[in-house]
Coordinates of C-alpha atoms and ligand atoms in Angstrom, one line a residue:
X1 CA -33.4 42.4 12.6
X2 CA -31.3 40.2 14.8
X3 CA -33.0 37.2 13.5
X4 CA -32.4 38.1 9.9
X5 CA -28.7 38.5 10.7
X6 CA -28.3 35.2 12.3
X7 CA -30.1 33.6 9.3
X8 CA -27.6 35.2 7.0
X9 CA -24.9 33.8 9.1
X10 CA -26.5 30.4 8.9
X11 CA -26.7 30.6 5.2
X12 CA -23.1 31.8 4.8
X13 CA -21.6 29.2 7.1
X14 CA -23.5 26.2 5.7
X15 CA -21.6 26.1 2.4
X16 CA -19.3 23.2 2.3
X17 CA -15.9 25.0 2.5
X18 CA -17.1 26.9 5.6
X19 CA -18.2 23.6 7.1
X20 CA -14.9 22.0 6.4
X21 CA -13.0 24.8 8.0
X22 CA -15.3 24.5 11.1
X23 CA -14.6 20.8 11.2
X24 CA -10.9 21.2 10.9
X25 CA -10.9 23.6 13.9
X26 CA -13.1 21.3 15.9
X27 CA -10.7 18.4 15.1
X28 CA -7.8 20.5 16.3
X29 CA -9.5 21.3 19.5
X30 CA -10.4 17.7 20.1
X31 CA -6.9 16.6 19.4
X32 CA -5.5 18.9 22.1
X33 CA -8.3 17.7 24.4
X34 CA -8.0 14.0 23.9
X35 CA -4.4 13.5 22.9
X36 CA -2.8 12.1 19.8
X37 CA -3.5 8.4 20.3
X38 CA -7.2 8.7 21.0
X39 CA -7.5 11.3 18.3
X40 CA -6.1 9.0 15.7
X41 CA -8.0 6.0 16.9
X42 CA -11.4 7.6 17.0
X43 CA -11.8 11.2 15.8
X44 CA -9.7 10.8 12.7
X45 CA -12.1 8.0 11.5
X46 CA -14.9 10.5 11.3
X47 CA -15.8 12.0 8.0
X48 CA -17.8 15.1 7.6
X49 CA -21.2 14.8 6.0
X50 CA -23.7 17.6 5.1
X51 CA -25.6 20.1 7.0
X52 CA -29.4 19.8 6.7
X53 CA -31.5 22.3 8.5
X54 CA -29.6 22.6 11.7
X55 CA -28.3 19.1 11.9
X56 CA -24.8 18.1 10.8
X57 CA -24.1 14.5 9.9
X58 CA -20.8 12.8 10.7
X59 CA -19.9 9.4 9.4
X60 CA -18.0 6.4 10.8
X61 CA -17.2 3.3 8.9
X62 CA -18.5 0.8 11.5
X63 CA -21.2 0.4 14.0
X64 CA -19.1 -0.1 17.1
X65 CA -16.9 2.8 16.1
X66 CA -20.0 4.9 15.8
X67 CA -21.4 3.7 19.1
X68 CA -18.1 4.3 20.8
X69 CA -17.6 7.8 19.4
X70 CA -21.2 8.7 20.3
X71 CA -20.8 7.5 23.9
X72 CA -17.4 9.1 24.5
X73 CA -17.5 12.2 22.4
X74 CA -21.1 12.8 21.4
X75 CA -21.8 15.6 23.8
X76 CA -18.5 17.3 23.3
X77 CA -18.9 17.2 19.5
X78 CA -22.3 18.8 19.8
X79 CA -21.1 21.6 22.0
X80 CA -18.0 22.3 19.9
X81 CA -20.1 22.4 16.7
X82 CA -22.6 24.9 18.3
X83 CA -19.7 27.1 19.4
X84 CA -18.0 26.9 16.1
X85 CA -21.0 27.4 13.9
X86 CA -24.4 28.7 15.0
X87 CA -26.1 27.1 12.0
X88 CA -25.4 23.7 13.6
X89 CA -27.5 22.7 16.6
X90 CA -27.5 18.9 16.4
X91 CA -24.9 16.3 15.5
X92 CA -26.0 13.1 14.0
X93 CA -23.5 10.2 13.9
X94 CA -24.2 7.6 11.1
X95 CA -22.5 4.6 9.7
X96 CA -21.1 4.6 6.2
X97 CA -18.8 1.9 5.1
X98 CA -17.2 4.1 2.5
X99 CA -16.2 6.6 5.1
X100 CA -13.5 4.2 6.0
X101 CA -11.7 4.9 2.8
X102 CA -11.4 8.6 3.6
X103 CA -10.4 7.8 7.1
X104 CA -7.8 5.4 6.0
X105 CA -6.3 8.1 3.9
X106 CA -6.2 10.6 6.8
X107 CA -4.8 7.9 9.0
X108 CA -1.6 7.6 7.1
X109 CA 1.6 7.9 9.0
X110 CA 3.0 11.3 8.7
X111 CA 6.4 10.0 7.8
X112 CA 6.7 11.2 4.2
X113 CA 6.0 14.5 2.7
X114 CA 6.3 13.1 -0.8
X115 CA 2.9 13.3 -2.1
X116 CA 3.3 10.6 -4.7
X117 CA 4.2 8.0 -2.0
X118 CA 1.3 9.1 0.1
X119 CA -1.2 8.6 -2.6
X120 CA 0.3 5.2 -3.3
X121 CA -0.3 4.1 0.3
X122 CA -3.7 5.6 0.3
X123 CA -4.8 3.9 -2.8
X124 CA -3.4 0.7 -1.4
X125 CA -5.5 1.0 1.7
X126 CA -8.5 1.9 -0.4
X127 CA -7.8 -1.2 -2.6
X128 CA -7.6 -3.4 0.4
X129 CA -10.8 -2.0 1.9
X130 CA -12.6 -2.3 -1.4
X131 CA -11.5 -5.9 -1.5
X132 CA -12.7 -6.5 2.0
X133 CA -16.0 -4.9 1.1
X134 CA -16.2 -6.8 -2.2
X135 CA -15.4 -10.0 -0.4
X136 CA -18.3 -9.4 2.0
X137 CA -20.7 -8.5 -0.7
X138 CA -20.1 -11.0 -3.4
X139 CA -21.1 -14.6 -3.4
X140 CA -17.5 -15.5 -4.4
X141 CA -16.5 -15.2 -0.8
X142 CA -16.8 -17.9 1.8
X143 CA -17.6 -17.4 5.4
X144 CA -15.6 -19.9 7.3
X145 CA -16.4 -19.2 10.8
X146 CA -20.0 -19.1 12.0
X147 CA -19.4 -16.2 14.3
X148 CA -18.8 -12.7 13.0
X149 CA -15.2 -12.6 14.0
X150 CA -13.5 -13.1 10.8
X151 CA -13.4 -11.5 7.4
X152 CA -14.5 -13.8 4.6
X153 CA -11.8 -15.1 2.3
X154 CA -11.5 -13.9 -1.3
X155 CA -12.0 -16.8 -3.7
X156 CA -9.6 -15.3 -6.2
X157 CA -6.7 -15.6 -3.9
X158 CA -5.9 -19.2 -4.4
X159 CA -2.6 -21.1 -4.7
X160 CA -3.4 -21.7 -8.4
X161 CA -3.7 -18.0 -9.1
X162 CA -0.4 -17.2 -7.3
X163 CA 2.5 -17.0 -9.7
X164 CA 5.7 -18.4 -8.3
X165 CA 9.2 -17.1 -9.0
X166 CA 12.5 -16.9 -7.2
X167 CA 11.4 -14.0 -4.9
X168 CA 8.4 -15.8 -3.4
X169 CA 9.0 -19.5 -3.9
X170 CA 10.0 -20.1 -0.3
X171 CA 7.0 -18.3 1.1
X172 CA 4.8 -20.1 -1.3
X173 CA 6.3 -23.5 -0.3
X174 CA 5.8 -22.7 3.4
X175 CA 2.3 -21.6 2.8
X176 CA 1.5 -24.8 0.9
X177 CA 3.0 -26.9 3.6
X178 CA 0.9 -25.2 6.3
X179 CA -2.2 -25.6 4.2
X180 CA -1.5 -29.3 3.8
X181 CA -0.3 -30.0 7.4
X182 CA -1.5 -27.3 9.8
X183 CA 0.2 -26.9 13.1
X184 CA 3.1 -29.2 12.3
X185 CA 6.3 -28.7 14.3
X186 CA 8.6 -26.1 12.9
X187 CA 5.8 -24.3 11.0
X188 CA 3.9 -22.8 13.9
X189 CA 3.5 -19.9 13.8
X190 CA 4.1 -19.2 10.1
X191 CA 5.3 -15.7 9.8
X192 CA 5.2 -14.2 6.3
X193 CA 6.8 -10.9 5.7
X194 CA 7.6 -8.5 2.8
X195 CA 6.9 -5.2 1.3
X196 CA 3.5 -3.8 0.3
X197 CA 1.6 -5.6 -2.5
X198 CA 3.9 -8.6 -2.8
X199 CA 1.3 -11.3 -2.0
X200 CA 1.2 -11.8 1.7
X201 CA -2.5 -11.4 2.0
X202 CA -3.0 -13.5 -1.2
X203 CA -1.0 -16.4 0.4
X204 CA -2.9 -16.2 3.6
X205 CA -6.2 -16.4 1.9
X206 CA -4.9 -19.3 -0.2
X207 CA -4.0 -21.2 2.9
X208 CA -7.5 -20.5 4.4
X209 CA -9.3 -21.5 1.2
X210 CA -7.4 -24.7 0.9
X211 CA -8.0 -25.7 4.5
X212 CA -11.7 -25.0 4.3
X213 CA -12.0 -26.9 1.0
X214 CA -10.9 -30.0 2.9
X215 CA -13.6 -29.3 5.4
X216 CA -14.2 -29.6 9.1
X217 CA -11.8 -27.0 10.2
X218 CA -12.5 -23.5 11.4
X219 CA -10.3 -20.7 10.1
X220 CA -10.4 -17.1 11.2
X221 CA -8.7 -14.4 9.1
X222 CA -8.6 -10.8 10.0
X223 CA -6.3 -7.8 9.8
X224 CA -4.5 -6.7 13.0
X225 CA -6.5 -3.5 12.8
X226 CA -9.7 -5.4 12.8
X227 CA -8.4 -7.5 15.7
X228 CA -7.9 -4.3 17.7
X229 CA -11.3 -2.9 16.9
X230 CA -13.0 -6.1 17.9
X231 CA -11.0 -6.3 21.0
X232 CA -11.9 -2.7 22.0
X233 CA -15.5 -3.2 21.1
X234 CA -15.7 -6.3 23.2
X235 CA -14.4 -4.3 26.2
X236 CA -16.9 -1.6 25.5
X237 CA -19.8 -4.0 25.3
X238 CA -18.5 -6.1 28.2
X239 CA -18.3 -9.1 26.0
X240 CA -14.6 -9.8 26.4
X241 CA -15.1 -13.4 27.5
X242 CA -17.1 -14.1 24.4
X243 CA -14.5 -12.5 22.2
X244 CA -11.7 -14.5 23.9
X245 CA -13.7 -17.7 23.5
X246 CA -14.5 -17.2 19.9
X247 CA -10.8 -16.6 19.2
X248 CA -9.6 -19.5 21.1
X249 CA -12.1 -21.9 19.4
X250 CA -10.6 -21.6 16.0
X251 CA -8.3 -24.2 14.5
X252 CA -6.4 -21.7 12.4
X253 CA -6.0 -18.0 13.3
X254 CA -4.5 -15.6 10.7
X255 CA -3.6 -12.1 11.5
X256 CA -2.6 -9.9 8.6
X257 CA -0.4 -6.8 8.8
X258 CA 0.7 -7.3 12.4
X259 CA 2.8 -4.1 12.3
X260 CA -0.4 -2.3 12.9
X261 CA -0.2 -3.4 16.6
X262 CA 3.0 -1.5 17.2
X263 CA 2.4 1.0 20.0
X264 CA -1.0 -0.6 20.8
X265 CA 0.1 -2.3 24.0
X266 CA -3.1 -3.7 25.4
X267 CA -4.1 -5.2 22.1
X268 CA -0.7 -6.7 21.8
X269 CA -1.1 -8.2 25.2
X270 CA -4.4 -9.7 24.2
X271 CA -3.0 -11.1 21.0
X272 CA 0.0 -12.6 22.9
X273 CA -2.4 -14.5 25.3
X274 CA -4.5 -15.7 22.4
X275 CA -1.4 -16.7 20.6
X276 CA -0.1 -18.8 23.5
X277 CA -3.5 -20.4 24.2
X278 CA -3.9 -21.4 20.5
X279 CA -0.3 -22.7 20.1
X280 CA -0.5 -24.6 23.3
X281 CA -3.7 -26.2 22.1
X282 CA -2.0 -27.3 18.9
X283 CA -3.7 -24.8 16.6
X284 CA -2.0 -23.0 13.8
X285 CA -1.2 -19.3 13.8
X286 CA -0.3 -17.4 10.6
X287 CA 0.9 -13.9 10.8
X288 CA 2.0 -11.4 8.2
X289 CA 3.9 -8.2 8.6
X290 CA 6.0 -5.7 6.6
X291 CA 9.2 -6.7 8.4
X292 CA 10.8 -9.7 10.0
X293 CA 10.0 -10.3 13.7
X294 CA 13.4 -9.1 14.7
X295 CA 12.9 -5.8 12.8
X296 CA 9.5 -5.1 14.2
X297 CA 10.7 -2.9 16.9
X298 CA 7.9 -1.6 19.0
X299 CA 6.5 -5.1 19.5
X300 CA 6.9 -6.5 23.0
X301 CA 10.0 -8.6 23.2
X302 CA 8.2 -11.7 24.4
X303 CA 5.7 -11.5 21.5
X304 CA 8.5 -10.9 19.1
X305 CA 10.4 -13.9 20.4
X306 CA 7.4 -16.2 20.0
X307 CA 6.6 -15.0 16.6
X308 CA 10.1 -15.9 15.4
X309 CA 9.9 -19.4 16.9
X310 CA 8.1 -21.1 14.0
X311 CA 8.8 -20.6 10.3
X312 CA 9.7 -17.1 9.1
X313 CA 9.4 -16.7 5.4
X314 CA 10.4 -13.6 3.4
X315 CA 8.7 -12.5 0.2
X316 CA 11.4 -10.5 -1.7
X317 CA 10.9 -7.7 -4.1
X318 CA 9.7 -8.9 -7.5
X319 CA 12.2 -9.5 -10.4
X320 CA 11.5 -8.5 -13.9
X321 CA 10.9 -12.1 -14.8
X322 CA 8.4 -12.6 -12.1
X323 CA 6.5 -9.4 -13.1
X324 CA 6.3 -10.7 -16.6
X325 CA 5.0 -14.0 -15.5
X326 CA 2.4 -12.4 -13.3
X327 CA 1.3 -10.1 -16.1
X328 CA 1.1 -13.0 -18.6
X329 CA -1.0 -15.0 -16.2
X330 CA -3.4 -12.1 -15.5
X331 CA -3.7 -11.1 -19.2
X332 CA -4.4 -14.6 -20.1
X333 CA -7.1 -14.9 -17.5
X334 CA -8.7 -11.7 -18.7
X335 CA -9.2 -13.1 -22.2
X336 CA -8.2 -9.8 -23.8
X337 CA -5.1 -10.1 -25.9
X338 CA -2.2 -7.9 -24.6
X339 CA 0.9 -7.7 -26.8
X340 CA 4.1 -9.0 -25.1
X341 CA 5.7 -5.5 -25.8
X342 CA 3.1 -3.9 -23.5
X343 CA 3.6 -6.5 -20.8
X344 CA 7.4 -5.8 -21.0
X345 CA 6.8 -2.1 -20.8
X346 CA 4.6 -2.5 -17.7
X347 CA 7.0 -4.8 -16.0
X348 CA 9.7 -2.4 -16.7
X349 CA 7.9 0.7 -15.5
X350 CA 6.1 -0.6 -12.4
X351 CA 8.6 -2.3 -10.3
X352 CA 7.6 -2.2 -6.7
X353 CA 4.1 -3.5 -6.2
X354 CA 2.2 -6.3 -7.8
X355 CA -1.1 -4.7 -6.9
X356 CA -0.2 -1.6 -8.9
X357 CA 1.0 -3.8 -11.8
X358 CA -2.3 -5.6 -11.7
X359 CA -4.2 -2.3 -11.5
X360 CA -2.4 -0.9 -14.5
X361 CA -3.2 -4.0 -16.6
X362 CA -6.8 -4.0 -15.5
X363 CA -7.1 -0.3 -16.5
X364 CA -5.7 -1.1 -20.0
X365 CA -8.0 -4.0 -20.5
X366 CA -11.0 -2.1 -19.3
X367 CA -10.1 0.8 -21.6
X368 CA -9.6 -1.5 -24.6
X369 CA -13.0 -3.2 -24.0
X370 CA -14.7 0.1 -23.6
X371 CA -13.4 1.8 -26.7
X372 CA -13.4 -1.5 -28.7
X373 CA -9.8 -1.2 -29.8
X374 CA -6.9 -3.5 -29.1
X375 CA -4.3 -2.7 -26.5
X376 CA -1.2 -1.3 -28.0
X377 CA 2.0 0.3 -26.7
X378 CA 0.7 3.7 -27.7
X379 CA -2.7 3.3 -26.0
X380 CA -0.8 2.0 -22.9
X381 CA 1.3 5.1 -22.6
X382 CA -1.7 7.3 -23.1
X383 CA -4.0 5.5 -20.7
X384 CA -1.5 5.1 -17.9
X385 CA 0.1 8.5 -18.3
X386 CA -0.6 9.7 -14.8
X387 CA 0.2 6.4 -13.2
X388 CA 3.5 6.0 -14.9
X389 CA 4.6 9.5 -14.1
X390 CA 4.5 8.6 -10.4
X391 CA 6.7 5.7 -11.1
X392 CA 9.3 7.5 -13.0
X393 CA 12.5 7.0 -11.1
X394 CA 14.5 10.1 -10.7
X395 CA 17.9 9.3 -11.9
X396 CA 20.7 11.7 -11.0
X397 CA 23.6 12.7 -13.2
X398 CA 26.0 11.4 -10.5
X399 CA 24.4 8.0 -10.8
X400 CA 24.7 8.0 -14.5
X401 CA 28.3 9.0 -14.4
X402 CA 29.1 6.3 -11.9
X403 CA 27.3 3.6 -13.8
X404 CA 28.8 4.5 -17.1
X405 CA 32.3 4.8 -15.7
X406 CA 31.9 1.4 -14.1
X407 CA 30.6 -0.1 -17.3
X408 CA 33.4 1.1 -19.5
X409 CA 36.0 0.6 -16.8
X410 CA 37.2 4.2 -16.7
X411 CA 37.8 6.5 -13.7
X412 CA 34.9 8.5 -12.4
X413 CA 37.0 11.6 -12.5
X414 CA 37.4 11.2 -16.3
X415 CA 33.7 12.2 -16.6
X416 CA 34.8 15.7 -15.9
X417 CA 38.4 15.6 -17.0
X418 CA 39.7 17.2 -20.1
X419 CA 41.1 14.0 -21.6
X420 CA 40.1 13.5 -25.2
X421 CA 41.2 9.9 -25.8
X422 CA 38.4 7.9 -27.5
X423 CA 38.4 5.4 -24.6
X424 CA 37.3 8.1 -22.2
X425 CA 35.6 10.6 -24.5
X426 CA 33.0 8.1 -25.9
X427 CA 31.8 6.9 -22.5
X428 CA 31.6 10.5 -21.4
X429 CA 29.4 11.3 -24.4
X430 CA 27.2 8.3 -23.6
X431 CA 26.8 9.6 -20.0
X432 CA 25.8 13.0 -21.4
X433 CA 23.3 11.4 -23.8
X434 CA 21.8 9.4 -20.9
X435 CA 21.7 12.5 -18.7
X436 CA 19.7 14.2 -21.4
X437 CA 17.4 11.2 -21.8
X438 CA 16.8 10.3 -18.2
X439 CA 16.9 13.5 -16.3
X440 CA 15.1 16.8 -16.7
X441 CA 18.3 18.8 -16.6
X442 CA 19.0 21.4 -19.2
X443 CA 22.0 21.2 -21.6
X444 CA 24.0 23.9 -19.7
X445 CA 23.3 22.1 -16.4
X446 CA 24.5 18.9 -17.8
X447 CA 27.5 20.6 -19.2
X448 CA 28.4 22.0 -15.8
X449 CA 28.3 18.5 -14.3
X450 CA 30.8 17.3 -16.9
X451 CA 33.7 19.5 -16.0
X452 CA 32.1 22.8 -16.9
X453 CA 31.6 22.0 -20.5
X454 CA 29.7 24.1 -22.8
X455 CA 26.1 23.3 -23.7
X456 CA 27.0 22.9 -27.4
X457 CA 29.4 20.1 -26.4
X458 CA 26.5 18.3 -24.7
X459 CA 24.3 18.8 -27.7
X460 CA 27.0 17.4 -29.9
X461 CA 27.4 14.4 -27.7
X462 CA 23.7 13.7 -27.7
X463 CA 23.5 13.9 -31.5
X464 CA 26.6 11.9 -32.0
X465 CA 25.5 9.0 -29.7
X466 CA 22.0 9.0 -31.4
X467 CA 23.8 8.6 -34.7
X468 CA 26.1 5.9 -33.5
X469 CA 23.4 3.9 -32.0
X470 CA 21.8 3.6 -35.4
X471 CA 25.0 2.5 -37.0
X472 CA 26.5 0.3 -34.3
X473 CA 24.2 -2.3 -32.7
X474 CA 26.9 -3.1 -30.2
X475 CA 27.0 0.4 -28.9
X476 CA 23.2 0.6 -29.0
X477 CA 23.0 -2.4 -26.9
X478 CA 25.4 -1.0 -24.3
X479 CA 23.5 2.2 -24.1
X480 CA 20.1 0.4 -23.7
X481 CA 21.6 -1.9 -21.1
X482 CA 22.8 1.1 -19.1
X483 CA 19.5 2.8 -19.5
X484 CA 17.8 -0.3 -18.2
X485 CA 20.1 -0.6 -15.2
X486 CA 19.6 3.1 -14.3
X487 CA 15.9 3.0 -14.6
X488 CA 15.2 -0.1 -12.6
Ligands
ADP501 P1 0.3 -7.7 0.4 O1 -0.7 -8.4 1.3 O2 1.7 -8.3 0.5 O3 0.4 -6.2 0.5 P2 -1.5 -8.8 -1.6 O4 -1.5 -10.2 -1.2 O5 -2.7 -8.0 -1.2 O6 -0.2 -8.0 -1.1 O7 -1.2 -8.7 -3.2 C1 -1.6 -7.5 -3.9 C2 -2.2 -8.0 -5.2 O8 -1.2 -8.6 -6.1 C3 -3.3 -9.0 -5.1 O9 -4.3 -8.7 -6.0 C4 -2.6 -10.3 -5.4 O10 -3.5 -11.2 -5.9 C5 -1.6 -9.9 -6.4 N1 -0.3 -10.7 -6.3 C6 0.7 -10.5 -5.5 N2 1.7 -11.4 -5.7 C7 1.2 -12.2 -6.7 C8 1.7 -13.4 -7.4 N3 2.9 -13.9 -7.1 N4 0.9 -14.0 -8.3 C9 -0.3 -13.5 -8.6 N5 -0.8 -12.4 -8.0 C10 -0.1 -11.8 -7.1
MG502 MG1 -1.9 -7.4 2.7

């Protein structure tokens, strides 16, 4: 009787949602036991696998992570699982490269509750990881250092494939200079910084590829995260000396996304010593980060100071022109014709991140190839519906009123005043029209924002401006210009 009951329990609790709940509770307990930092570093990298018989499988993305977790937390994981769920008797820890993707998503900083921005970061992480994996797996990558320290470089990220425009020309020039004359005075370290997806990693790989092409030079490229893992793994396996020697034997060391080291003091310290040893020996260091050295608060001062001692180059946000050039280049390389209108549309809609721009274009091209129909503006809007929604900028009525008032040189208060002179009334109608077009506010809501006007007044304004735009190209142009400014 008792046996039958416990079997029932085992069956009931082995379905996947029950397992997930168990796992969440175990994670919570571990978090309170080991503390936030360790939790994030190790436990959060675990992904839950399936229960088979009485064995639950947990995955980690890398061997040394798996070994570390097994050594440090293996016993505890097992006893927590047994307590939590009697169906589980054993815990098996396995390696699964793909588990990293899930971990990376969980690992996001809890700064934003805006789900759209979270998924953006997550997909970026995933993209970067995919790239890393692809680079490892495909013959297009090159392994530049004999030891396993570095990540291979991606052959696609060359100087030739990098589209240069105002926002990135300085960084591009600095990168080119370092590739041609590594470790020259004034350029060591080279510190590249800028927002996500603006080409930092691309430029670093381009430098590495160019240097290797010329031969006889050892280049190590890795993310700061990788640097930390390798460092910790070397301590664990008591091979610190080997790790240090490997690092100090390269001619060029590139560390990507240095901001990751914020708050990781012992890794920072190790990096600082490596940095000094290499620079003193006349080797080149290249670092990227999302902020300038002076803005990277949380890095040790002495490291920050040294990072700012060479060349600091900023990659600015893309301009419309640069986005168009990038899209043109990528469309051309793909061989699939993409109408200029579509490129303009994309460049207009996706403004922050080249990676996403590229992703959107690739999706369009893949779709067109698949269904055997050319890319058109309509198919673009359809294929990218979800993606574009996330990019829709939320324009407020206040913003619209301000911009329109500025544009027509009238007072902001006239947006809600009772004045009926054409010079004020027309711009007010344009602002109402734009409010209807660019926001999701209802007509009565818009009316209220314009000095408590009635919704029929707003409707009239919307119709009137639509009509006028057809008759008067000058007015149409003004409205389009305003819309453009408000949306970008
Ligand atoms: P970051 O490291 O700054 O986050 P990446 O270097 O990974 O950004 O760039 C993201 C993607 O956008 C890559 O596929 C890269 O090739 C592409 N990209 C970025 N800037 C350019 C550019 N100026 N020309 C061509 N491709 C670019
Ligand atoms: Mg990068």
